[in-house]
PDB file of N, CA and C in Angstrom:
ATOM      1  N   UNK W   1     135.242  79.118 139.462  1.00  0.00           N
ATOM      2  CA  UNK W   1     134.210  78.754 138.495  1.00  0.00           C
ATOM      3  C   UNK W   1     134.045  77.237 138.464  1.00  0.00           C
ATOM      4  N   UNK W   2     132.828  76.783 138.512  1.00  0.00           N
ATOM      5  CA  UNK W   2     132.534  75.357 138.490  1.00  0.00           C
ATOM      6  C   UNK W   2     132.529  74.882 137.046  1.00  0.00           C
ATOM      7  N   UNK W   3     133.201  73.783 136.788  1.00  0.00           N
ATOM      8  CA  UNK W   3     133.229  73.200 135.456  1.00  0.00           C
ATOM      9  C   UNK W   3     132.814  71.748 135.548  1.00  0.00           C
ATOM     10  N   UNK W   4     132.304  71.185 134.447  1.00  0.00           N
ATOM     11  CA  UNK W   4     131.918  69.774 134.467  1.00  0.00           C
ATOM     12  C   UNK W   4     133.102  68.857 134.724  1.00  0.00           C
ATOM     13  N   UNK W   5     134.306  69.319 134.412  1.00  0.00           N
ATOM     14  CA  UNK W   5     135.481  68.504 134.630  1.00  0.00           C
ATOM     15  C   UNK W   5     135.819  68.403 136.116  1.00  0.00           C
ATOM     16  N   UNK W   6     135.345  69.336 136.905  1.00  0.00           N
ATOM     17  CA  UNK W   6     135.583  69.307 138.348  1.00  0.00           C
ATOM     18  C   UNK W   6     134.768  68.166 138.958  1.00  0.00           C
ATOM     19  N   UNK W   7     135.024  67.890 140.206  1.00  0.00           N
ATOM     20  CA  UNK W   7     134.351  66.756 140.849  1.00  0.00           C
ATOM     21  C   UNK W   7     132.866  66.986 141.085  1.00  0.00           C
ATOM     22  N   UNK W   8     132.408  68.214 141.030  1.00  0.00           N
ATOM     23  CA  UNK W   8     130.992  68.497 141.179  1.00  0.00           C
ATOM     24  C   UNK W   8     130.525  68.668 142.601  1.00  0.00           C
ATOM     25  N   UNK W   9     131.415  68.482 143.582  1.00  0.00           N
ATOM     26  CA  UNK W   9     130.984  68.588 144.967  1.00  0.00           C
ATOM     27  C   UNK W   9     130.418  69.961 145.285  1.00  0.00           C
ATOM     28  N   UNK W  10     131.083  71.007 144.853  1.00  0.00           N
ATOM     29  CA  UNK W  10     130.601  72.364 145.148  1.00  0.00           C
ATOM     30  C   UNK W  10     129.220  72.582 144.530  1.00  0.00           C
ATOM     31  N   UNK W  11     129.036  72.110 143.316  1.00  0.00           N
ATOM     32  CA  UNK W  11     127.768  72.251 142.611  1.00  0.00           C
ATOM     33  C   UNK W  11     126.643  71.554 143.381  1.00  0.00           C
ATOM     34  N   UNK W  12     126.842  70.284 143.701  1.00  0.00           N
ATOM     35  CA  UNK W  12     125.794  69.525 144.372  1.00  0.00           C
ATOM     36  C   UNK W  12     125.633  69.918 145.837  1.00  0.00           C
ATOM     37  N   UNK W  13     126.710  70.324 146.486  1.00  0.00           N
ATOM     38  CA  UNK W  13     126.596  70.847 147.853  1.00  0.00           C
ATOM     39  C   UNK W  13     125.715  72.094 147.861  1.00  0.00           C
ATOM     40  N   UNK W  14     125.914  72.955 146.881  1.00  0.00           N
ATOM     41  CA  UNK W  14     125.126  74.193 146.810  1.00  0.00           C
ATOM     42  C   UNK W  14     123.645  73.885 146.630  1.00  0.00           C
ATOM     43  N   UNK W  15     123.330  72.847 145.889  1.00  0.00           N
ATOM     44  CA  UNK W  15     121.926  72.475 145.668  1.00  0.00           C
ATOM     45  C   UNK W  15     121.372  71.569 146.762  1.00  0.00           C
ATOM     46  N   UNK W  16     122.202  71.242 147.745  1.00  0.00           N
ATOM     47  CA  UNK W  16     121.782  70.349 148.813  1.00  0.00           C
ATOM     48  C   UNK W  16     120.900  71.005 149.864  1.00  0.00           C
ATOM     49  N   UNK W  17     120.754  72.297 149.786  1.00  0.00           N
ATOM     50  CA  UNK W  17     119.949  73.036 150.757  1.00  0.00           C
ATOM     51  C   UNK W  17     118.583  73.359 150.159  1.00  0.00           C
ATOM     52  N   UNK W  18     117.526  73.143 150.919  1.00  0.00           N
ATOM     53  CA  UNK W  18     116.156  73.364 150.448  1.00  0.00           C
ATOM     54  C   UNK W  18     115.913  74.813 150.015  1.00  0.00           C
ATOM     55  N   UNK W  19     116.434  75.773 150.780  1.00  0.00           N
ATOM     56  CA  UNK W  19     116.240  77.186 150.436  1.00  0.00           C
ATOM     57  C   UNK W  19     116.925  77.511 149.114  1.00  0.00           C
ATOM     58  N   UNK W  20     118.129  76.988 148.914  1.00  0.00           N
ATOM     59  CA  UNK W  20     118.838  77.259 147.658  1.00  0.00           C
ATOM     60  C   UNK W  20     118.144  76.592 146.479  1.00  0.00           C
ATOM     61  N   UNK W  21     117.603  75.402 146.677  1.00  0.00           N
ATOM     62  CA  UNK W  21     116.843  74.764 145.589  1.00  0.00           C
ATOM     63  C   UNK W  21     115.616  75.601 145.239  1.00  0.00           C
ATOM     64  N   UNK W  22     114.951  76.158 146.232  1.00  0.00           N
ATOM     65  CA  UNK W  22     113.781  77.003 145.993  1.00  0.00           C
ATOM     66  C   UNK W  22     114.187  78.266 145.238  1.00  0.00           C
ATOM     67  N   UNK W  23     115.318  78.861 145.607  1.00  0.00           N
ATOM     68  CA  UNK W  23     115.806  80.056 144.914  1.00  0.00           C
ATOM     69  C   UNK W  23     116.066  79.733 143.445  1.00  0.00           C
ATOM     70  N   UNK W  24     116.735  78.619 143.177  1.00  0.00           N
ATOM     71  CA  UNK W  24     117.025  78.227 141.795  1.00  0.00           C
ATOM     72  C   UNK W  24     115.724  77.991 141.036  1.00  0.00           C
ATOM     73  N   UNK W  25     114.773  77.342 141.678  1.00  0.00           N
ATOM     74  CA  UNK W  25     113.478  77.099 141.052  1.00  0.00           C
ATOM     75  C   UNK W  25     112.810  78.431 140.668  1.00  0.00           C
ATOM     76  N   UNK W  26     112.839  79.396 141.570  1.00  0.00           N
ATOM     77  CA  UNK W  26     112.259  80.714 141.286  1.00  0.00           C
ATOM     78  C   UNK W  26     113.001  81.417 140.149  1.00  0.00           C
ATOM     79  N   UNK W  27     114.308  81.266 140.114  1.00  0.00           N
ATOM     80  CA  UNK W  27     115.096  81.940 139.080  1.00  0.00           C
ATOM     81  C   UNK W  27     114.930  81.294 137.709  1.00  0.00           C
ATOM     82  N   UNK W  28     114.535  80.036 137.662  1.00  0.00           N
ATOM     83  CA  UNK W  28     114.247  79.424 136.365  1.00  0.00           C
ATOM     84  C   UNK W  28     113.085  80.144 135.681  1.00  0.00           C
ATOM     85  N   UNK W  29     112.217  80.766 136.462  1.00  0.00           N
ATOM     86  CA  UNK W  29     111.091  81.516 135.907  1.00  0.00           C
ATOM     87  C   UNK W  29     111.519  82.892 135.397  1.00  0.00           C
ATOM     88  N   UNK W  30     112.716  83.329 135.761  1.00  0.00           N
ATOM     89  CA  UNK W  30     113.207  84.624 135.291  1.00  0.00           C
ATOM     90  C   UNK W  30     114.056  85.321 136.342  1.00  0.00           C
ATOM     91  N   UNK W  31     114.781  86.304 135.886  1.00  0.00           N
ATOM     92  CA  UNK W  31     115.690  87.086 136.723  1.00  0.00           C
ATOM     93  C   UNK W  31     114.935  87.775 137.865  1.00  0.00           C
ATOM     94  N   UNK W  32     115.573  87.792 139.051  1.00  0.00           N
ATOM     95  CA  UNK W  32     114.923  88.413 140.218  1.00  0.00           C
ATOM     96  C   UNK W  32     115.939  89.130 141.092  1.00  0.00           C
ATOM     97  N   UNK W  33     115.434  90.125 141.810  1.00  0.00           N
ATOM     98  CA  UNK W  33     116.204  90.870 142.807  1.00  0.00           C
ATOM     99  C   UNK W  33     116.071  90.148 144.139  1.00  0.00           C
ATOM    100  N   UNK W  34     117.033  90.357 145.029  1.00  0.00           N
ATOM    101  CA  UNK W  34     117.032  89.676 146.328  1.00  0.00           C
ATOM    102  C   UNK W  34     115.727  89.915 147.091  1.00  0.00           C
ATOM    103  N   UNK W  35     115.142  91.099 146.993  1.00  0.00           N
ATOM    104  CA  UNK W  35     113.891  91.375 147.705  1.00  0.00           C
ATOM    105  C   UNK W  35     112.743  90.513 147.182  1.00  0.00           C
ATOM    106  N   UNK W  36     112.715  90.267 145.878  1.00  0.00           N
ATOM    107  CA  UNK W  36     111.676  89.402 145.314  1.00  0.00           C
ATOM    108  C   UNK W  36     111.835  87.969 145.824  1.00  0.00           C
ATOM    109  N   UNK W  37     113.067  87.517 145.896  1.00  0.00           N
ATOM    110  CA  UNK W  37     113.332  86.162 146.370  1.00  0.00           C
ATOM    111  C   UNK W  37     112.981  86.017 147.846  1.00  0.00           C
ATOM    112  N   UNK W  38     113.299  87.041 148.634  1.00  0.00           N
ATOM    113  CA  UNK W  38     113.023  87.015 150.072  1.00  0.00           C
ATOM    114  C   UNK W  38     111.537  86.775 150.339  1.00  0.00           C
ATOM    115  N   UNK W  39     110.693  87.396 149.562  1.00  0.00           N
ATOM    116  CA  UNK W  39     109.248  87.256 149.752  1.00  0.00           C
ATOM    117  C   UNK W  39     108.762  85.838 149.474  1.00  0.00           C
ATOM    118  N   UNK W  40     109.455  85.121 148.596  1.00  0.00           N
ATOM    119  CA  UNK W  40     109.003  83.790 148.195  1.00  0.00           C
ATOM    120  C   UNK W  40     109.618  82.642 148.991  1.00  0.00           C
ATOM    121  N   UNK W  41     110.765  82.873 149.601  1.00  0.00           N
ATOM    122  CA  UNK W  41     111.401  81.779 150.342  1.00  0.00           C
ATOM    123  C   UNK W  41     111.210  81.913 151.850  1.00  0.00           C
ATOM    124  N   UNK W  42     110.528  82.970 152.264  1.00  0.00           N
ATOM    125  CA  UNK W  42     110.211  83.173 153.680  1.00  0.00           C
ATOM    126  C   UNK W  42     111.457  83.132 154.560  1.00  0.00           C
ATOM    127  N   UNK W  43     112.457  83.885 154.125  1.00  0.00           N
ATOM    128  CA  UNK W  43     113.699  83.996 154.881  1.00  0.00           C
ATOM    129  C   UNK W  43     114.085  85.470 154.926  1.00  0.00           C
ATOM    130  N   UNK W  44     114.959  85.810 155.847  1.00  0.00           N
ATOM    131  CA  UNK W  44     115.405  87.199 155.954  1.00  0.00           C
ATOM    132  C   UNK W  44     116.289  87.547 154.762  1.00  0.00           C
ATOM    133  N   UNK W  45     116.406  88.833 154.510  1.00  0.00           N
ATOM    134  CA  UNK W  45     117.248  89.277 153.398  1.00  0.00           C
ATOM    135  C   UNK W  45     118.706  88.840 153.585  1.00  0.00           C
ATOM    136  N   UNK W  46     119.285  88.970 154.788  1.00  0.00           N
ATOM    137  CA  UNK W  46     120.654  88.482 154.962  1.00  0.00           C
ATOM    138  C   UNK W  46     120.785  86.979 154.690  1.00  0.00           C
ATOM    139  N   UNK W  47     119.781  86.214 155.081  1.00  0.00           N
ATOM    140  CA  UNK W  47     119.804  84.773 154.828  1.00  0.00           C
ATOM    141  C   UNK W  47     119.760  84.479 153.329  1.00  0.00           C
ATOM    142  N   UNK W  48     118.887  85.163 152.609  1.00  0.00           N
ATOM    143  CA  UNK W  48     118.797  84.961 151.159  1.00  0.00           C
ATOM    144  C   UNK W  48     120.097  85.401 150.485  1.00  0.00           C
ATOM    145  N   UNK W  49     120.677  86.497 150.936  1.00  0.00           N
ATOM    146  CA  UNK W  49     121.949  86.949 150.375  1.00  0.00           C
ATOM    147  C   UNK W  49     123.046  85.908 150.585  1.00  0.00           C
ATOM    148  N   UNK W  50     123.051  85.286 151.742  1.00  0.00           N
ATOM    149  CA  UNK W  50     124.011  84.216 152.037  1.00  0.00           C
ATOM    150  C   UNK W  50     123.837  83.058 151.053  1.00  0.00           C
ATOM    151  N   UNK W  51     122.610  82.635 150.829  1.00  0.00           N
ATOM    152  CA  UNK W  51     122.343  81.529 149.913  1.00  0.00           C
ATOM    153  C   UNK W  51     122.697  81.910 148.476  1.00  0.00           C
ATOM    154  N   UNK W  52     122.436  83.157 148.107  1.00  0.00           N
ATOM    155  CA  UNK W  52     122.798  83.624 146.763  1.00  0.00           C
ATOM    156  C   UNK W  52     124.313  83.581 146.568  1.00  0.00           C
ATOM    157  N   UNK W  53     125.049  83.938 147.599  1.00  0.00           N
ATOM    158  CA  UNK W  53     126.518  83.915 147.502  1.00  0.00           C
ATOM    159  C   UNK W  53     127.013  82.493 147.242  1.00  0.00           C
ATOM    160  N   UNK W  54     126.450  81.532 147.939  1.00  0.00           N
ATOM    161  CA  UNK W  54     126.858  80.136 147.754  1.00  0.00           C
ATOM    162  C   UNK W  54     126.525  79.665 146.334  1.00  0.00           C
ATOM    163  N   UNK W  55     125.335  80.001 145.865  1.00  0.00           N
ATOM    164  CA  UNK W  55     124.937  79.623 144.506  1.00  0.00           C
ATOM    165  C   UNK W  55     125.821  80.303 143.466  1.00  0.00           C
ATOM    166  N   UNK W  56     126.185  81.542 143.720  1.00  0.00           N
ATOM    167  CA  UNK W  56     127.051  82.286 142.795  1.00  0.00           C
ATOM    168  C   UNK W  56     128.450  81.676 142.767  1.00  0.00           C
ATOM    169  N   UNK W  57     128.987  81.305 143.930  1.00  0.00           N
ATOM    170  CA  UNK W  57     130.317  80.697 143.998  1.00  0.00           C
ATOM    171  C   UNK W  57     130.360  79.356 143.257  1.00  0.00           C
ATOM    172  N   UNK W  58     129.239  78.672 143.185  1.00  0.00           N
ATOM    173  CA  UNK W  58     129.156  77.403 142.460  1.00  0.00           C
ATOM    174  C   UNK W  58     128.791  77.617 140.992  1.00  0.00           C
ATOM    175  N   UNK W  59     128.683  78.854 140.562  1.00  0.00           N
ATOM    176  CA  UNK W  59     128.325  79.233 139.190  1.00  0.00           C
ATOM    177  C   UNK W  59     126.929  78.783 138.772  1.00  0.00           C
ATOM    178  N   UNK W  60     126.085  78.511 139.726  1.00  0.00           N
ATOM    179  CA  UNK W  60     124.724  78.082 139.417  1.00  0.00           C
ATOM    180  C   UNK W  60     123.865  79.275 139.023  1.00  0.00           C
ATOM    181  N   UNK W  61     124.193  80.429 139.571  1.00  0.00           N
ATOM    182  CA  UNK W  61     123.488  81.663 139.215  1.00  0.00           C
ATOM    183  C   UNK W  61     124.509  82.724 138.815  1.00  0.00           C
ATOM    184  N   UNK W  62     124.013  83.729 138.112  1.00  0.00           N
ATOM    185  CA  UNK W  62     124.869  84.844 137.710  1.00  0.00           C
ATOM    186  C   UNK W  62     124.205  86.157 138.113  1.00  0.00           C
ATOM    187  N   UNK W  63     124.994  87.097 138.609  1.00  0.00           N
ATOM    188  CA  UNK W  63     124.450  88.410 138.972  1.00  0.00           C
ATOM    189  C   UNK W  63     124.528  89.384 137.802  1.00  0.00           C
ATOM    190  N   UNK W  64     123.623  90.352 137.808  1.00  0.00           N
ATOM    191  CA  UNK W  64     123.646  91.440 136.831  1.00  0.00           C
ATOM    192  C   UNK W  64     123.318  92.729 137.575  1.00  0.00           C
ATOM    193  N   UNK W  65     124.235  93.669 137.535  1.00  0.00           N
ATOM    194  CA  UNK W  65     124.033  94.958 138.207  1.00  0.00           C
ATOM    195  C   UNK W  65     123.193  95.865 137.329  1.00  0.00           C
ATOM    196  N   UNK W  66     122.230  96.524 137.944  1.00  0.00           N
ATOM    197  CA  UNK W  66     121.441  97.551 137.271  1.00  0.00           C
ATOM    198  C   UNK W  66     121.303  98.694 138.257  1.00  0.00           C
ATOM    199  N   UNK W  67     122.034  99.749 138.014  1.00  0.00           N
ATOM    200  CA  UNK W  67     122.089 100.883 138.924  1.00  0.00           C
ATOM    201  C   UNK W  67     122.643 100.406 140.260  1.00  0.00           C
ATOM    202  N   UNK W  68     121.873 100.539 141.322  1.00  0.00           N
ATOM    203  CA  UNK W  68     122.352 100.113 142.642  1.00  0.00           C
ATOM    204  C   UNK W  68     121.850  98.722 143.024  1.00  0.00           C
ATOM    205  N   UNK W  69     121.069  98.097 142.162  1.00  0.00           N
ATOM    206  CA  UNK W  69     120.493  96.786 142.463  1.00  0.00           C
ATOM    207  C   UNK W  69     121.218  95.680 141.706  1.00  0.00           C
ATOM    208  N   UNK W  70     121.191  94.501 142.291  1.00  0.00           N
ATOM    209  CA  UNK W  70     121.741  93.317 141.631  1.00  0.00           C
ATOM    210  C   UNK W  70     120.604  92.341 141.389  1.00  0.00           C
ATOM    211  N   UNK W  71     120.511  91.892 140.155  1.00  0.00           N
ATOM    212  CA  UNK W  71     119.516  90.906 139.774  1.00  0.00           C
ATOM    213  C   UNK W  71     120.225  89.591 139.505  1.00  0.00           C
ATOM    214  N   UNK W  72     119.550  88.486 139.817  1.00  0.00           N
ATOM    215  CA  UNK W  72     120.148  87.168 139.683  1.00  0.00           C
ATOM    216  C   UNK W  72     119.355  86.331 138.690  1.00  0.00           C
ATOM    217  N   UNK W  73     120.093  85.484 137.972  1.00  0.00           N
ATOM    218  CA  UNK W  73     119.482  84.572 137.005  1.00  0.00           C
ATOM    219  C   UNK W  73     120.209  83.237 137.070  1.00  0.00           C
ATOM    220  N   UNK W  74     119.527  82.195 136.637  1.00  0.00           N
ATOM    221  CA  UNK W  74     120.121  80.862 136.576  1.00  0.00           C
ATOM    222  C   UNK W  74     121.163  80.845 135.463  1.00  0.00           C
ATOM    223  N   UNK W  75     122.224  80.085 135.678  1.00  0.00           N
ATOM    224  CA  UNK W  75     123.243  79.858 134.659  1.00  0.00           C
ATOM    225  C   UNK W  75     122.953  78.479 134.053  1.00  0.00           C
ATOM    226  N   UNK W  76     122.089  78.410 133.045  1.00  0.00           N
ATOM    227  CA  UNK W  76     121.634  77.114 132.542  1.00  0.00           C
ATOM    228  C   UNK W  76     122.747  76.260 131.942  1.00  0.00           C
ATOM    229  N   UNK W  77     123.769  76.899 131.386  1.00  0.00           N
ATOM    230  CA  UNK W  77     124.859  76.134 130.775  1.00  0.00           C
ATOM    231  C   UNK W  77     125.581  75.277 131.813  1.00  0.00           C
ATOM    232  N   UNK W  78     125.849  75.853 132.981  1.00  0.00           N
ATOM    233  CA  UNK W  78     126.554  75.100 134.033  1.00  0.00           C
ATOM    234  C   UNK W  78     125.678  73.968 134.550  1.00  0.00           C
ATOM    235  N   UNK W  79     124.406  74.240 134.759  1.00  0.00           N
ATOM    236  CA  UNK W  79     123.501  73.197 135.250  1.00  0.00           C
ATOM    237  C   UNK W  79     123.423  72.057 134.241  1.00  0.00           C
ATOM    238  N   UNK W  80     123.272  72.384 132.975  1.00  0.00           N
ATOM    239  CA  UNK W  80     123.185  71.358 131.937  1.00  0.00           C
ATOM    240  C   UNK W  80     124.478  70.543 131.847  1.00  0.00           C
ATOM    241  N   UNK W  81     125.622  71.216 131.876  1.00  0.00           N
ATOM    242  CA  UNK W  81     126.904  70.510 131.780  1.00  0.00           C
ATOM    243  C   UNK W  81     127.126  69.581 132.968  1.00  0.00           C
ATOM    244  N   UNK W  82     126.771  70.044 134.164  1.00  0.00           N
ATOM    245  CA  UNK W  82     126.963  69.199 135.350  1.00  0.00           C
ATOM    246  C   UNK W  82     126.038  67.988 135.303  1.00  0.00           C
ATOM    247  N   UNK W  83     124.807  68.191 134.891  1.00  0.00           N
ATOM    248  CA  UNK W  83     123.868  67.063 134.789  1.00  0.00           C
ATOM    249  C   UNK W  83     124.340  66.063 133.739  1.00  0.00           C
ATOM    250  N   UNK W  84     124.781  66.554 132.585  1.00  0.00           N
ATOM    251  CA  UNK W  84     125.280  65.663 131.542  1.00  0.00           C
ATOM    252  C   UNK W  84     126.510  64.900 132.019  1.00  0.00           C
ATOM    253  N   UNK W  85     127.400  65.590 132.701  1.00  0.00           N
ATOM    254  CA  UNK W  85     128.619  64.963 133.201  1.00  0.00           C
ATOM    255  C   UNK W  85     128.296  63.837 134.173  1.00  0.00           C
ATOM    256  N   UNK W  86     127.387  64.093 135.099  1.00  0.00           N
ATOM    257  CA  UNK W  86     127.040  63.067 136.081  1.00  0.00           C
ATOM    258  C   UNK W  86     126.237  61.929 135.462  1.00  0.00           C
ATOM    259  N   UNK W  87     125.396  62.234 134.500  1.00  0.00           N
ATOM    260  CA  UNK W  87     124.650  61.164 133.826  1.00  0.00           C
ATOM    261  C   UNK W  87     125.609  60.279 133.040  1.00  0.00           C
ATOM    262  N   UNK W  88     126.605  60.865 132.401  1.00  0.00           N
ATOM    263  CA  UNK W  88     127.592  60.088 131.648  1.00  0.00           C
ATOM    264  C   UNK W  88     128.359  59.162 132.594  1.00  0.00           C
ATOM    265  N   UNK W  89     128.723  59.684 133.759  1.00  0.00           N
ATOM    266  CA  UNK W  89     129.435  58.861 134.740  1.00  0.00           C
ATOM    267  C   UNK W  89     128.544  57.746 135.253  1.00  0.00           C
ATOM    268  N   UNK W  90     127.289  58.077 135.546  1.00  0.00           N
ATOM    269  CA  UNK W  90     126.354  57.085 136.079  1.00  0.00           C
ATOM    270  C   UNK W  90     126.088  55.996 135.050  1.00  0.00           C
ATOM    271  N   UNK W  91     125.802  56.395 133.822  1.00  0.00           N
ATOM    272  CA  UNK W  91     125.513  55.409 132.775  1.00  0.00           C
ATOM    273  C   UNK W  91     126.728  54.532 132.502  1.00  0.00           C
ATOM    274  N   UNK W  92     127.917  55.112 132.519  1.00  0.00           N
ATOM    275  CA  UNK W  92     129.145  54.349 132.302  1.00  0.00           C
ATOM    276  C   UNK W  92     129.337  53.344 133.436  1.00  0.00           C
ATOM    277  N   UNK W  93     129.081  53.767 134.670  1.00  0.00           N
ATOM    278  CA  UNK W  93     129.239  52.879 135.820  1.00  0.00           C
ATOM    279  C   UNK W  93     128.238  51.731 135.770  1.00  0.00           C
ATOM    280  N   UNK W  94     127.028  51.981 135.300  1.00  0.00           N
ATOM    281  CA  UNK W  94     125.993  50.947 135.226  1.00  0.00           C
ATOM    282  C   UNK W  94     126.366  49.852 134.218  1.00  0.00           C
ATOM    283  N   UNK W  95     127.082  50.216 133.138  1.00  0.00           N
ATOM    284  CA  UNK W  95     127.451  49.248 132.106  1.00  0.00           C
ATOM    285  C   UNK W  95     128.580  48.343 132.554  1.00  0.00           C
ATOM    286  N   UNK W  96     129.403  48.815 133.483  1.00  0.00           N
ATOM    287  CA  UNK W  96     130.557  48.027 133.938  1.00  0.00           C
ATOM    288  C   UNK W  96     130.181  46.991 134.954  1.00  0.00           C
TER     289      UNK W  96
END
């Protein structure tokens, strides 16, 4: 699980890929199934599943099972905490 106290590398590495940023952008609009995401990012289903796994490991998204399908949503708390943590570090560094 990614926490703001961690160095943040996993979090920012996960967002360093254009496809993963697009997936997160789509999920900010609401929960989606992998097939819905595949249609919007113009990638194969295995490729989108790979990117979802990386985002999930960084706690940027959360899965929800419904019957045999898995739906994904953004984890806004983690994104907010990581942004606040890095802004605090940046602002502190600028003052020194």
